mmCIF file of C-alpha atoms and ligand atoms in Angstrom:
data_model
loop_
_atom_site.group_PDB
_atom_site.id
_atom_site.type_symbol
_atom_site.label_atom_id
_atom_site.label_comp_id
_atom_site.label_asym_id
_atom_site.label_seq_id
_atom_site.Cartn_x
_atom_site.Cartn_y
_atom_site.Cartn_z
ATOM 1 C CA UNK A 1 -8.446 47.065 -5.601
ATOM 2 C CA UNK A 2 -12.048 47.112 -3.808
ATOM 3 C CA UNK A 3 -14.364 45.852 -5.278
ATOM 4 C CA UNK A 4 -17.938 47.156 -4.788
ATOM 5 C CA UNK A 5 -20.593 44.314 -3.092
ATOM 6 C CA UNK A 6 -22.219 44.263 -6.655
ATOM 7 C CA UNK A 7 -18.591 43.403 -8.126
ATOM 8 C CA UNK A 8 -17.653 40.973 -5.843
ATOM 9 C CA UNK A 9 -20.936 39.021 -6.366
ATOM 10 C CA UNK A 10 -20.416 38.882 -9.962
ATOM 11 C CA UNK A 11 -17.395 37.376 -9.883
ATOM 12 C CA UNK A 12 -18.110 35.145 -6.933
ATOM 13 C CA UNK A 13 -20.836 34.187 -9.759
ATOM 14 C CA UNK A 14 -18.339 33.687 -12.664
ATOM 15 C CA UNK A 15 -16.243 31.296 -10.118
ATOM 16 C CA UNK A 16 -18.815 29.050 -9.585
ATOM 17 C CA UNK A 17 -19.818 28.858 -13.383
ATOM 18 C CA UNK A 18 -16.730 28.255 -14.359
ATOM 19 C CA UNK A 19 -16.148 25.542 -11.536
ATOM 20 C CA UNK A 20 -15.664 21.768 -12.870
ATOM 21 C CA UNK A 21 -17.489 20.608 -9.935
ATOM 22 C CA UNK A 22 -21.297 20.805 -10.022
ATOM 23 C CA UNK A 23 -22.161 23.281 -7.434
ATOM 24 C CA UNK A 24 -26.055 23.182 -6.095
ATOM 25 C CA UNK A 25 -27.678 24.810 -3.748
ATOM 26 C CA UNK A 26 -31.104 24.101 -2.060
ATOM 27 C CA UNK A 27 -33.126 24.738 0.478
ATOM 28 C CA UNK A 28 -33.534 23.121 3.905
ATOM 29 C CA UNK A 29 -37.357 21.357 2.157
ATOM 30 C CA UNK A 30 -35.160 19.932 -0.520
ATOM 31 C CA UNK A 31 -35.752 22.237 -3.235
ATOM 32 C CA UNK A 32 -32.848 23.614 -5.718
ATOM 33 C CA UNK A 33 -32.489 27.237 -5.661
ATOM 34 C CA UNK A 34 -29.285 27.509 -7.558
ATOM 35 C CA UNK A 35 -27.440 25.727 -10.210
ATOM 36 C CA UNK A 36 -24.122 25.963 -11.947
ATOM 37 C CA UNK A 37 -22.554 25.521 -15.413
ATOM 38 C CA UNK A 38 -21.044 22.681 -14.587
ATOM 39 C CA UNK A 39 -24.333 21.017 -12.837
ATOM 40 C CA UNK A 40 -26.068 21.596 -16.563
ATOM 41 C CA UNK A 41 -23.034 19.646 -17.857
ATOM 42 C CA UNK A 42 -22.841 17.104 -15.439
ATOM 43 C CA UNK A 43 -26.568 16.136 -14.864
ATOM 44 C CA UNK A 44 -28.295 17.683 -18.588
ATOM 45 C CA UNK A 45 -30.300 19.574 -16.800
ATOM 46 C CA UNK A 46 -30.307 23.613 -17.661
ATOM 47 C CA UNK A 47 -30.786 25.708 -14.707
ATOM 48 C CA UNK A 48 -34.207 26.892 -16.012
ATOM 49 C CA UNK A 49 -35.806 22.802 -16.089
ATOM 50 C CA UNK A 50 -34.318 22.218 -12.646
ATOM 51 C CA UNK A 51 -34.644 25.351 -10.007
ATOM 52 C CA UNK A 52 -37.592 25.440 -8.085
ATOM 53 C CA UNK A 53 -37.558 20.923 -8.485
ATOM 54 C CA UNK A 54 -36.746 18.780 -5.491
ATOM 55 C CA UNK A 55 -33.486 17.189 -5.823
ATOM 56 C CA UNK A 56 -34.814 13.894 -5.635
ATOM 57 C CA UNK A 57 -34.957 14.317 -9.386
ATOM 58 C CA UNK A 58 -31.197 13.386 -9.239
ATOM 59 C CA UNK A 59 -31.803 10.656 -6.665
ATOM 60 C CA UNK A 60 -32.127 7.218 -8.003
ATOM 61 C CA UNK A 61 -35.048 5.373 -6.711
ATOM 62 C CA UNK A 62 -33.225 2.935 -4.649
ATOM 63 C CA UNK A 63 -31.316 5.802 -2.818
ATOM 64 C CA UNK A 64 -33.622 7.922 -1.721
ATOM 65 C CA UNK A 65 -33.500 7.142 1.608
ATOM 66 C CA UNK A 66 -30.398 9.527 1.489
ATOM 67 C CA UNK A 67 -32.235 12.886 1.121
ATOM 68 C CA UNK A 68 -33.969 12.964 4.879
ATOM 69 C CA UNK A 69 -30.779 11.229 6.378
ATOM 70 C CA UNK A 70 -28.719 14.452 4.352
ATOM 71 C CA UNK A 71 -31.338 17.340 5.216
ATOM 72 C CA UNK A 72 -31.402 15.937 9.591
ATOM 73 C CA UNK A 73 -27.478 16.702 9.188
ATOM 74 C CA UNK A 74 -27.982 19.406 7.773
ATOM 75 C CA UNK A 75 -30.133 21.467 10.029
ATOM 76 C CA UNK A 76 -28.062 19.761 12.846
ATOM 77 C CA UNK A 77 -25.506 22.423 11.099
ATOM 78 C CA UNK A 78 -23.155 19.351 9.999
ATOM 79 C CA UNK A 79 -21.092 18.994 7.052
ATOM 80 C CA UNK A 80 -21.102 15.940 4.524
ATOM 81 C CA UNK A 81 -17.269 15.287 3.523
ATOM 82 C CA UNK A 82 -16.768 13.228 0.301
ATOM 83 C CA UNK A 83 -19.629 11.012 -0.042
ATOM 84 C CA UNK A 84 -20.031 8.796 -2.237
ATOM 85 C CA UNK A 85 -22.497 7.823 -4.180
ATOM 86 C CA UNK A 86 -24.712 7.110 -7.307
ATOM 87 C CA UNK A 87 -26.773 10.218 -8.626
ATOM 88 C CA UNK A 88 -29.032 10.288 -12.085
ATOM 89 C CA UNK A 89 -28.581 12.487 -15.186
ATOM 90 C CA UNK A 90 -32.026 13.863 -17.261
ATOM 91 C CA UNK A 91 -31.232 10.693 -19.748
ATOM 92 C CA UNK A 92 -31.522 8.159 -16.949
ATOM 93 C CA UNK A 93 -27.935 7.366 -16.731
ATOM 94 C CA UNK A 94 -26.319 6.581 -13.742
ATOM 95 C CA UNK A 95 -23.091 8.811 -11.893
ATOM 96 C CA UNK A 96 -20.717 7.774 -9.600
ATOM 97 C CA UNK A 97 -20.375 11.132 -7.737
ATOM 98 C CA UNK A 98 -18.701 12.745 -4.922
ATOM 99 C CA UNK A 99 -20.990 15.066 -2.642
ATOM 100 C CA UNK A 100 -19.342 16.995 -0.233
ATOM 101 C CA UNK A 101 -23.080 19.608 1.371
ATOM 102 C CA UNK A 102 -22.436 22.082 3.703
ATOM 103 C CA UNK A 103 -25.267 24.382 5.440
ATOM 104 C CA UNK A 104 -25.777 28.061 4.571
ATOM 105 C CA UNK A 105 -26.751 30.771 6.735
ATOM 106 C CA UNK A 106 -28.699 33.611 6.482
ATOM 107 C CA UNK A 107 -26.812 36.694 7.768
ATOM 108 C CA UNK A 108 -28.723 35.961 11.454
ATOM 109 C CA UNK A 109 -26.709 32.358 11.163
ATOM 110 C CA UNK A 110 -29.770 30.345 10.594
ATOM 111 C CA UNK A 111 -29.625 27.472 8.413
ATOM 112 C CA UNK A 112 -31.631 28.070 6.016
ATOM 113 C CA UNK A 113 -30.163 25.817 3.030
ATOM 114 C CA UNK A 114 -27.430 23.676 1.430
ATOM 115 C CA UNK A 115 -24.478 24.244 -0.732
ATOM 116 C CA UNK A 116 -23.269 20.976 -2.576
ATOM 117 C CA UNK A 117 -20.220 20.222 -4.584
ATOM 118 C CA UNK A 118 -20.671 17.322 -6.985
ATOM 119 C CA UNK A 119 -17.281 15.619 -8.712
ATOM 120 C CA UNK A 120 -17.751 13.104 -11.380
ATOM 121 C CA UNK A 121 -15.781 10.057 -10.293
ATOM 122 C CA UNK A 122 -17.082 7.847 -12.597
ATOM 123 C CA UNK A 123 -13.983 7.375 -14.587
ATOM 124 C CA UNK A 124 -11.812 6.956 -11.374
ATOM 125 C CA UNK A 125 -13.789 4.392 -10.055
ATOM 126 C CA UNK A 126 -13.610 2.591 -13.198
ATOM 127 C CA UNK A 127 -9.907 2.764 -13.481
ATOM 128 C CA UNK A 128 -9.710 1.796 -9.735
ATOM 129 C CA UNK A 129 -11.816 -1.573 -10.250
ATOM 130 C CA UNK A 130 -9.305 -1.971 -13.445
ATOM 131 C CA UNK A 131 -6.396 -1.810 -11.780
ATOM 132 C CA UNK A 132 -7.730 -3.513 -8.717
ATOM 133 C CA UNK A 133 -9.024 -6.854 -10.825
ATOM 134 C CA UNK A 134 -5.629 -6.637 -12.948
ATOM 135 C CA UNK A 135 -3.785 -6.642 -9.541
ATOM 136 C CA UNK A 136 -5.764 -9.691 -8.688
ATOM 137 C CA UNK A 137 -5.761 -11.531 -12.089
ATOM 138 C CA UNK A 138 -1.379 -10.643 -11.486
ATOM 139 C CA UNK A 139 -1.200 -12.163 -8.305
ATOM 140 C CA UNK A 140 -2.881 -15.398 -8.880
ATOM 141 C CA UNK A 141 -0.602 -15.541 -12.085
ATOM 142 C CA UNK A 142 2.409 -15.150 -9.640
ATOM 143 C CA UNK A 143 0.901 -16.979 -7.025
ATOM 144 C CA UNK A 144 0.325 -20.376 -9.548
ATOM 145 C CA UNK A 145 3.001 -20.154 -11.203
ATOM 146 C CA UNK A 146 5.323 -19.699 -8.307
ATOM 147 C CA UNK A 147 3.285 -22.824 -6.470
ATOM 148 C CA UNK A 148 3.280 -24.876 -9.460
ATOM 149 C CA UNK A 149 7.153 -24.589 -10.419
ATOM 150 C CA UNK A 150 8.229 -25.880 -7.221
ATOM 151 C CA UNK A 151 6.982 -29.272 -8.473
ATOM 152 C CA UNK A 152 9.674 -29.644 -11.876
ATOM 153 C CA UNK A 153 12.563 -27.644 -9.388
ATOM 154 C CA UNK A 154 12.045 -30.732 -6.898
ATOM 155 C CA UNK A 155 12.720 -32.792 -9.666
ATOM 156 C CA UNK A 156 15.778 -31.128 -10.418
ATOM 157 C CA UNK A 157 16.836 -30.823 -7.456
ATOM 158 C CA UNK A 158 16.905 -34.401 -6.437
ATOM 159 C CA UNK A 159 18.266 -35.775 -9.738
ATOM 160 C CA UNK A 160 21.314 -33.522 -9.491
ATOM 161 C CA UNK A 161 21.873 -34.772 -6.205
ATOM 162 C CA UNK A 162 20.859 -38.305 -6.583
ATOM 163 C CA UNK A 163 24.156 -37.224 -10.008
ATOM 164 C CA UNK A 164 26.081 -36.162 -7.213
ATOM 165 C CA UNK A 165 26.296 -38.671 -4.566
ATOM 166 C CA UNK A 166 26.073 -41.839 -7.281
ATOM 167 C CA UNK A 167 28.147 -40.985 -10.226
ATOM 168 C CA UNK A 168 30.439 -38.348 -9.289
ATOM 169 C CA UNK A 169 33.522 -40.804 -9.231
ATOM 170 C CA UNK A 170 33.076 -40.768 -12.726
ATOM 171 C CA UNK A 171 32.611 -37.229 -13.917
ATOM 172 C CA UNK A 172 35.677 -35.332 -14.815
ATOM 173 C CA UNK A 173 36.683 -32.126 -14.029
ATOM 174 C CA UNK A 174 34.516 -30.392 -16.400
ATOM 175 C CA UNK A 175 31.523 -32.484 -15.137
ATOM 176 C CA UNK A 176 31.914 -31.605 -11.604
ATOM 177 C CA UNK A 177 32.057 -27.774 -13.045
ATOM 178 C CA UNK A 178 28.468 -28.789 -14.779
ATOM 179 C CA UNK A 179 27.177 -30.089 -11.724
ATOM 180 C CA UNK A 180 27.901 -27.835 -9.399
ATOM 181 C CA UNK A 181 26.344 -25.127 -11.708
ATOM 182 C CA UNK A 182 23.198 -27.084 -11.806
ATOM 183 C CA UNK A 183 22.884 -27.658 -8.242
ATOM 184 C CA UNK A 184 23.667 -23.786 -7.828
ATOM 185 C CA UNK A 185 20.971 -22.534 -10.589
ATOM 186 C CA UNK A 186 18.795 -25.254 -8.372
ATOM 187 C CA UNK A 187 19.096 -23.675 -4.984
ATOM 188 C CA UNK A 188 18.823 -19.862 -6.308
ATOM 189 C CA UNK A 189 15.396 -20.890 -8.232
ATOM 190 C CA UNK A 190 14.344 -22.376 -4.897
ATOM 191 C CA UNK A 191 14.957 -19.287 -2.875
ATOM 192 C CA UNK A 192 13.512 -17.211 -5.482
ATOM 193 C CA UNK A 193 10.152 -19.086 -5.598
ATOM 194 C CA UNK A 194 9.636 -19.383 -2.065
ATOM 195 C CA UNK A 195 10.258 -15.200 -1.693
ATOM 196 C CA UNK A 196 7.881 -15.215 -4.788
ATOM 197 C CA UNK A 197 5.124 -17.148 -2.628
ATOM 198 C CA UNK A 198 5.771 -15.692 0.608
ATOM 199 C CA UNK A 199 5.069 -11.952 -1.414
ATOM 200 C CA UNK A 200 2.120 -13.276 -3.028
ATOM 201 C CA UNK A 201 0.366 -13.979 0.009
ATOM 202 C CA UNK A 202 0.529 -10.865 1.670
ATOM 203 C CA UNK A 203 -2.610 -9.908 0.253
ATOM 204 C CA UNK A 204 -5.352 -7.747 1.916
ATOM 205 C CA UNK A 205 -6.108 -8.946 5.312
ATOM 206 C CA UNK A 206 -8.127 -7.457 8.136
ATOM 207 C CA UNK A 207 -5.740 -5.330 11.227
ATOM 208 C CA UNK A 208 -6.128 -7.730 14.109
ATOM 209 C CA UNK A 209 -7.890 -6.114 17.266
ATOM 210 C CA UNK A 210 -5.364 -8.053 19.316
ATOM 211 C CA UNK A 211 -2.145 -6.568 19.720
ATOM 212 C CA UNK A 212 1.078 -8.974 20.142
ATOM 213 C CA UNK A 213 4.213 -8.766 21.709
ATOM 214 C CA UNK A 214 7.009 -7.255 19.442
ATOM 215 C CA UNK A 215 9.552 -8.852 22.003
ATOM 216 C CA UNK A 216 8.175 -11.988 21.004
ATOM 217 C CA UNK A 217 8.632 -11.329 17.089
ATOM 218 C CA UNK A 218 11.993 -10.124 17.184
ATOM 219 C CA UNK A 219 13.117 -13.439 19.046
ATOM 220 C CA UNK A 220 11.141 -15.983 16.889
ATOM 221 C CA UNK A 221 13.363 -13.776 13.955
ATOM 222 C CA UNK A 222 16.582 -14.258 16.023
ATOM 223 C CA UNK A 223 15.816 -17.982 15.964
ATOM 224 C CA UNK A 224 15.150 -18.424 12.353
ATOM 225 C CA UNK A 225 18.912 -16.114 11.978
ATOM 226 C CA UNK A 226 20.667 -18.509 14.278
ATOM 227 C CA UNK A 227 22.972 -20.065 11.944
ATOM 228 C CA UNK A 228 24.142 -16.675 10.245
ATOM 229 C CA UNK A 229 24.568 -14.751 13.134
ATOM 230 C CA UNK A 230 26.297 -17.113 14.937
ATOM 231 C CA UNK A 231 28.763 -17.605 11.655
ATOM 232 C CA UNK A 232 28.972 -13.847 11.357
ATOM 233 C CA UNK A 233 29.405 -13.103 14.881
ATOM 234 C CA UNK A 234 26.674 -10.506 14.917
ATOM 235 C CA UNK A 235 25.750 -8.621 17.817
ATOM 236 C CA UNK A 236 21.861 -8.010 17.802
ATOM 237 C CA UNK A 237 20.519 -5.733 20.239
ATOM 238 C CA UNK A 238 16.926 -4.282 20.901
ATOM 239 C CA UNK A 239 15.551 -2.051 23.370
ATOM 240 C CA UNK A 240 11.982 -3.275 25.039
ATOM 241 C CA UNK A 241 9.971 -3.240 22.353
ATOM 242 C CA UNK A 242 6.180 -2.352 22.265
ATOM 243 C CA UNK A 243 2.878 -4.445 22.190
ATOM 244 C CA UNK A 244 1.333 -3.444 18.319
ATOM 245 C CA UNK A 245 -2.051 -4.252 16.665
ATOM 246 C CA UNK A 246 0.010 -6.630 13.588
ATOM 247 C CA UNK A 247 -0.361 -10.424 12.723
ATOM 248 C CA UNK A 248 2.948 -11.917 14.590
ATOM 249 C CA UNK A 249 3.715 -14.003 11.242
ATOM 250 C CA UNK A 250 4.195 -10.056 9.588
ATOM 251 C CA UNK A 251 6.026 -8.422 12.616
ATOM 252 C CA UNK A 252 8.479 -11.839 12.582
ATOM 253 C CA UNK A 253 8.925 -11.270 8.790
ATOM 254 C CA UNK A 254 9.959 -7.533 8.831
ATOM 255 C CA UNK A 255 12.209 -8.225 11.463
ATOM 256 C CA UNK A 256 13.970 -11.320 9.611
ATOM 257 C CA UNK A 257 14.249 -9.447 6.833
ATOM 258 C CA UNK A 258 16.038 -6.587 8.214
ATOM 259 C CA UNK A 259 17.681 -7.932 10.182
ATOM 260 C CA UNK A 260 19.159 -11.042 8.184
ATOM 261 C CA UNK A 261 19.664 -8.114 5.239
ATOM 262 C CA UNK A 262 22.085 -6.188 7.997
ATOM 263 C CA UNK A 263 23.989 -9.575 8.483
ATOM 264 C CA UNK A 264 24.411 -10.657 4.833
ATOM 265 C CA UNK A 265 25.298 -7.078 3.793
ATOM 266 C CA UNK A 266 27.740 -6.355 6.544
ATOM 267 C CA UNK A 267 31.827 -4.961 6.243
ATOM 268 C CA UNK A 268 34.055 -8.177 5.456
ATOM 269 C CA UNK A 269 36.473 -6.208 7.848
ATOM 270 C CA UNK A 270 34.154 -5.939 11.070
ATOM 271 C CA UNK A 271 31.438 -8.376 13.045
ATOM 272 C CA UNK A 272 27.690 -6.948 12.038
ATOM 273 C CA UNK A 273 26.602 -5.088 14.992
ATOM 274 C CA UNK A 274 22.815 -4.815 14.287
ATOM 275 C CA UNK A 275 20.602 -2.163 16.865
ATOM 276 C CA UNK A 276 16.669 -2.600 16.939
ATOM 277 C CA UNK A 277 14.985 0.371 18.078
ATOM 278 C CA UNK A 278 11.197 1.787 18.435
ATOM 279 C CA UNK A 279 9.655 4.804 19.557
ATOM 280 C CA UNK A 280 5.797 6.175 19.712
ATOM 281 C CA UNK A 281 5.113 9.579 17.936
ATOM 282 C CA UNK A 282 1.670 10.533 18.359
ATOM 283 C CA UNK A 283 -0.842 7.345 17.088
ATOM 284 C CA UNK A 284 2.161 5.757 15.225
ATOM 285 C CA UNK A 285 5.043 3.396 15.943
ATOM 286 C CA UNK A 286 8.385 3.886 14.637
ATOM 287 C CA UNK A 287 10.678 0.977 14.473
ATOM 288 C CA UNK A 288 14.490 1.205 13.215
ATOM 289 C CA UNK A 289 17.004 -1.485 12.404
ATOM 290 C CA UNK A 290 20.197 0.014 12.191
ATOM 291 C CA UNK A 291 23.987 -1.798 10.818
ATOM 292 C CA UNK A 292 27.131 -0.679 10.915
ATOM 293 C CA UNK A 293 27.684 -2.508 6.955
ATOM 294 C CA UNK A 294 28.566 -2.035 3.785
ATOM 295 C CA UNK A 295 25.788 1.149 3.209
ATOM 296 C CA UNK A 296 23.546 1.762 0.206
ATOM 297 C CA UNK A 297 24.482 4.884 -2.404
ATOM 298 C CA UNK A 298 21.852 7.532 -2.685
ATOM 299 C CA UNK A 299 20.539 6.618 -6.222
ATOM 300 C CA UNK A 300 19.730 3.606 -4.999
ATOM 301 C CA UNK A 301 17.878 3.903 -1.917
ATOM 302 C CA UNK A 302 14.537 3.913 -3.032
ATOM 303 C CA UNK A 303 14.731 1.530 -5.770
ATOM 304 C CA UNK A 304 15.576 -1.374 -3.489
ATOM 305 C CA UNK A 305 12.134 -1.955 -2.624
ATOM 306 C CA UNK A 306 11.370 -2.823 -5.818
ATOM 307 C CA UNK A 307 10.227 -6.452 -6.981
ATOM 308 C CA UNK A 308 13.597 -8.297 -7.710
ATOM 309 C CA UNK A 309 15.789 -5.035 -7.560
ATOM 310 C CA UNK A 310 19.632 -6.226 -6.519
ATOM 311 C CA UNK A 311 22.650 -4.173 -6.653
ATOM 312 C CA UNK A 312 24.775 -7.274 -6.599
ATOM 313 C CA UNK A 313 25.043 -10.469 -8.307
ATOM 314 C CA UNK A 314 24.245 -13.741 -6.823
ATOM 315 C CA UNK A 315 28.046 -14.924 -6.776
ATOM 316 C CA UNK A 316 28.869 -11.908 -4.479
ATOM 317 C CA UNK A 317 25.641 -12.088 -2.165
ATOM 318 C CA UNK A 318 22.872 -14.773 -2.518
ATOM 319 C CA UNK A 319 18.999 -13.301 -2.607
ATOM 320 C CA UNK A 320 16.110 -13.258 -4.664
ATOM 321 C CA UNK A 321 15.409 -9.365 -4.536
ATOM 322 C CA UNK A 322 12.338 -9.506 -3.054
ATOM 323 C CA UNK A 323 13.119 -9.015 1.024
ATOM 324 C CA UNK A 324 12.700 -5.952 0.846
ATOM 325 C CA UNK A 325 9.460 -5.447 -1.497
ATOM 326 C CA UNK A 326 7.857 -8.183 1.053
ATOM 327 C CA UNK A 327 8.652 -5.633 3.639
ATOM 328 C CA UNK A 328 7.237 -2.829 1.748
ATOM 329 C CA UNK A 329 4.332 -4.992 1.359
ATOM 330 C CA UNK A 330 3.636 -5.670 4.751
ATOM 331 C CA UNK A 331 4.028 -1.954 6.074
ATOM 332 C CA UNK A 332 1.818 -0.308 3.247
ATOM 333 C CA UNK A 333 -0.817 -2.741 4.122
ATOM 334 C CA UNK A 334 -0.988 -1.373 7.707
ATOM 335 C CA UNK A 335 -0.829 1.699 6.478
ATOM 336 C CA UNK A 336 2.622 2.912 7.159
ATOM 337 C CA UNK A 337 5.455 3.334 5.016
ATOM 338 C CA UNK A 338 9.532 2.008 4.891
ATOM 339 C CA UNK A 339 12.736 3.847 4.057
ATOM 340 C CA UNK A 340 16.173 3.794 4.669
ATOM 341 C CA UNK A 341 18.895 6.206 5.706
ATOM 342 C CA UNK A 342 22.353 4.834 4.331
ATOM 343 C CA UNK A 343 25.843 6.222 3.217
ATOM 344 C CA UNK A 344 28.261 3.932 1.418
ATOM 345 C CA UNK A 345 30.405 2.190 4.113
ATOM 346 C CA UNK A 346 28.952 3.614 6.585
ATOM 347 C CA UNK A 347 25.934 1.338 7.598
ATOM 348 C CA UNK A 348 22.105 1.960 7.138
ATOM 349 C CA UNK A 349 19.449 2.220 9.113
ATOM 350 C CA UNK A 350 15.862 1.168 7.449
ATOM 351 C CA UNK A 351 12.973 2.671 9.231
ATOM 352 C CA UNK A 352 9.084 1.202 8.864
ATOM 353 C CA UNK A 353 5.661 3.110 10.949
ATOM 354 C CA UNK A 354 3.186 1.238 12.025
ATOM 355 C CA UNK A 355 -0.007 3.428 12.969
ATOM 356 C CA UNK A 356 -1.511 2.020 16.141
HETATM 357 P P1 ADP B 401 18.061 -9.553 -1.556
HETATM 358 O O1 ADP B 401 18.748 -9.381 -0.239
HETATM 359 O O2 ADP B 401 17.454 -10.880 -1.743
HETATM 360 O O3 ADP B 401 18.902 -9.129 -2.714
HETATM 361 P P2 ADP B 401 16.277 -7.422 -0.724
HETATM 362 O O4 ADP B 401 15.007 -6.980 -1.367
HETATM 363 O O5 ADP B 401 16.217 -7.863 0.692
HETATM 364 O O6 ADP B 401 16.811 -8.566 -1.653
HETATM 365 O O7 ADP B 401 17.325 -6.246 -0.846
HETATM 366 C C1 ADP B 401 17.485 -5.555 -2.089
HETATM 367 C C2 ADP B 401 18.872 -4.985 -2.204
HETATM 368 O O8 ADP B 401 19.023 -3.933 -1.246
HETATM 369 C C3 ADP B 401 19.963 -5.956 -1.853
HETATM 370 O O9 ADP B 401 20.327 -6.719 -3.000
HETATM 371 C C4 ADP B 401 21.087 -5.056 -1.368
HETATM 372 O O10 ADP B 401 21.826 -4.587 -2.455
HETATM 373 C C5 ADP B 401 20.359 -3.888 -0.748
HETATM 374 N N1 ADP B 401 20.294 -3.992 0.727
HETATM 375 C C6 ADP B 401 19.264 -4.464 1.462
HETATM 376 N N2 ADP B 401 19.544 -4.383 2.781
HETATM 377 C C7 ADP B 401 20.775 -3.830 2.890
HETATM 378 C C8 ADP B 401 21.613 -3.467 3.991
HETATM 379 N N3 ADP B 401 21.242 -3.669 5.256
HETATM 380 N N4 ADP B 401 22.827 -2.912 3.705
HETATM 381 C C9 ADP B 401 23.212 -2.699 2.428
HETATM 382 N N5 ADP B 401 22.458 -3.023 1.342
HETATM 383 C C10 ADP B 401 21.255 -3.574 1.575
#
């Protein structure tokens, strides 16, 4: 169907009325020549109080100093993307808005105006700061009460062992049972807290403008593994790694975890063989740490990042459930992301980016 330039102008109308976004135009002095439903809605202004006013009237006092920095963009034929700011309603009341201005032409292509898009984002920003202070107000929960139970666990921890080395000539059978449950419980709580900590303080932090040596990361990980690859008989292998923009304490960590993960969860019928591997794609770093062990199902690949998901108990492999969320911490905060690729008994291979 064609629709006749009278038609298509009427509906082109009817769009922009029935828009949720304010939609505004003005001219190049400032002045609004057009106004939508949703601007009457929005700001409580009709169309009739406002066209033909400057659109300062919208501007709160101590932003004004936006208008002329908008208007010199605007005849430089630039766009305004998403901006974000406060604008005023006719009862006084402030908006947190969205502006996204672009110029308009007349048909010999000069500038002769502005068409802006307003979105309310009051309410987002709102629940953003919500969720953002109840974050907070959870992590210094965590962080407390994971600090502050180490002191009793000490306690615990040396009076079952003080038991042990004093008095276990005269505990029976049962009693050693007891004990050795105790000391157990004891050891997993420890492990647990100190994953709890080390998650709690990965918390917002600047990307240093130093890069470090990834080389250097994967060995200080090696280091802290000695004991269980040397037990397990692991072979751990990387090719040259690169030089990334990450705090060597997080590179180290990632590593460790993956890599100590690929040892623990390895084939009781075959040595871990463990491959570390990154490549560049465009501005982003790929790094892979690949086993040859037991392998994840499908249902459950995504889950394990969760805080404290297992799939096993602690009597068949020791953990606290929280490697892998620290990892997922770590990479989200640089703005990259973690997965893993994994068949049942046939090995997995997690993947993290890092953009550079
Ligand atoms: P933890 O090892 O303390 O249980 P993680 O968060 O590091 O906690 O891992 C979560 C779960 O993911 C593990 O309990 C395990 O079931 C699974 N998993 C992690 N790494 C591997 C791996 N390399 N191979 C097989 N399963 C793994």
């Amino acid at each position: 169907m064609i629709l006749t330039t009278d038609a298509r102008l009427a509906l082109l109308a009817s769009i922009v009325d029935s828009s949720d976004d304010a939609i505004i135009s003005k001219d190049l002095n400032g002045i609004i020549t057009t106004w939508n439903k949703s601007a009457e809605r929005l700001f409580g202004y009709t169309s009739e109080e406002v066209i033909g006013q400057p659109i300062t009237i919208l501007i709160p006092p101590d932003r004004l100093q936006e208008e002329p920095e908008i208007l010199q963009r605007l005849r430089k034929g630039e766009r305004v993307d998403h901006f974000e700011t406060v604008r005023r309603r006719k009862d006084g009341t402030l908006l947190d808005i969205s502006l996204t201005i672009s110029p308009v032409r007349d048909g010999n292509g000069t500038i002769v105006g502005a068409s802006k898009i307003a979105r309310n984002i009051t309410e987002s920003k709102k629940m953003v700061a919500e969720l953002q202070r109840s974050n907070a107000i959870l992590e210094e929960f965590a962080y407390s009460a994971s600090h502050d139970l180490q002191e009793p666990l000490r306690t615990v921890k040396i009076y079952s062992e003080l038991l042990r080395r004093r008095h276990a000539d005269h505990l029976d059978p049962d009693g050693l049972i007891v004990l050795d449950h105790l000391c157990g419980g004891a050891k997993r709580m420890e492990t647990l807290l100190n994953d709890l900590l080390a998650y709690t303080r990965v918390t917002r932090f600047e990307k240093p403008s130093e890069r470090i040596d990834a080389n250097l990361a994967y060995e200080s990980a090696l280091q802290n593994l000695g004991g269980s690859i040397s037990d397990s008989n692991a072979k751990v292998t990387a090719n040259s790694l690169p030089s990334v923009r990450m705090h060597f304490a997080h590179l180290q960590q990632l590593f460790q975890n993956l890599i100590g993960n690929a040892i623990k969860y390895r084939n009781p019928e075959t040595a871990p063989i463990v491959i570390i591997k990154a490549s560049r794609d465009a501005a982003v770093w790929h790094f892979s740490v690949e086993d040859n062990g037991i392998g994840i199902a499908p249902e459950f690949t995504r889950i394990i990042f969760g805080l404290f998901k297992r799939l096993h108990r602690a009597e068949e492999y020791s953990g606290s459930g929280l490697g892998l969320a620290i990892c997922q911490r770590i990479v989200e905060q640089y703005g990259g992301r973690i997965w893993v690729e994994s068949k049942p008994h046939q090995g997995s291979t997690f993947r993290f980016t890092i953009p550079d």
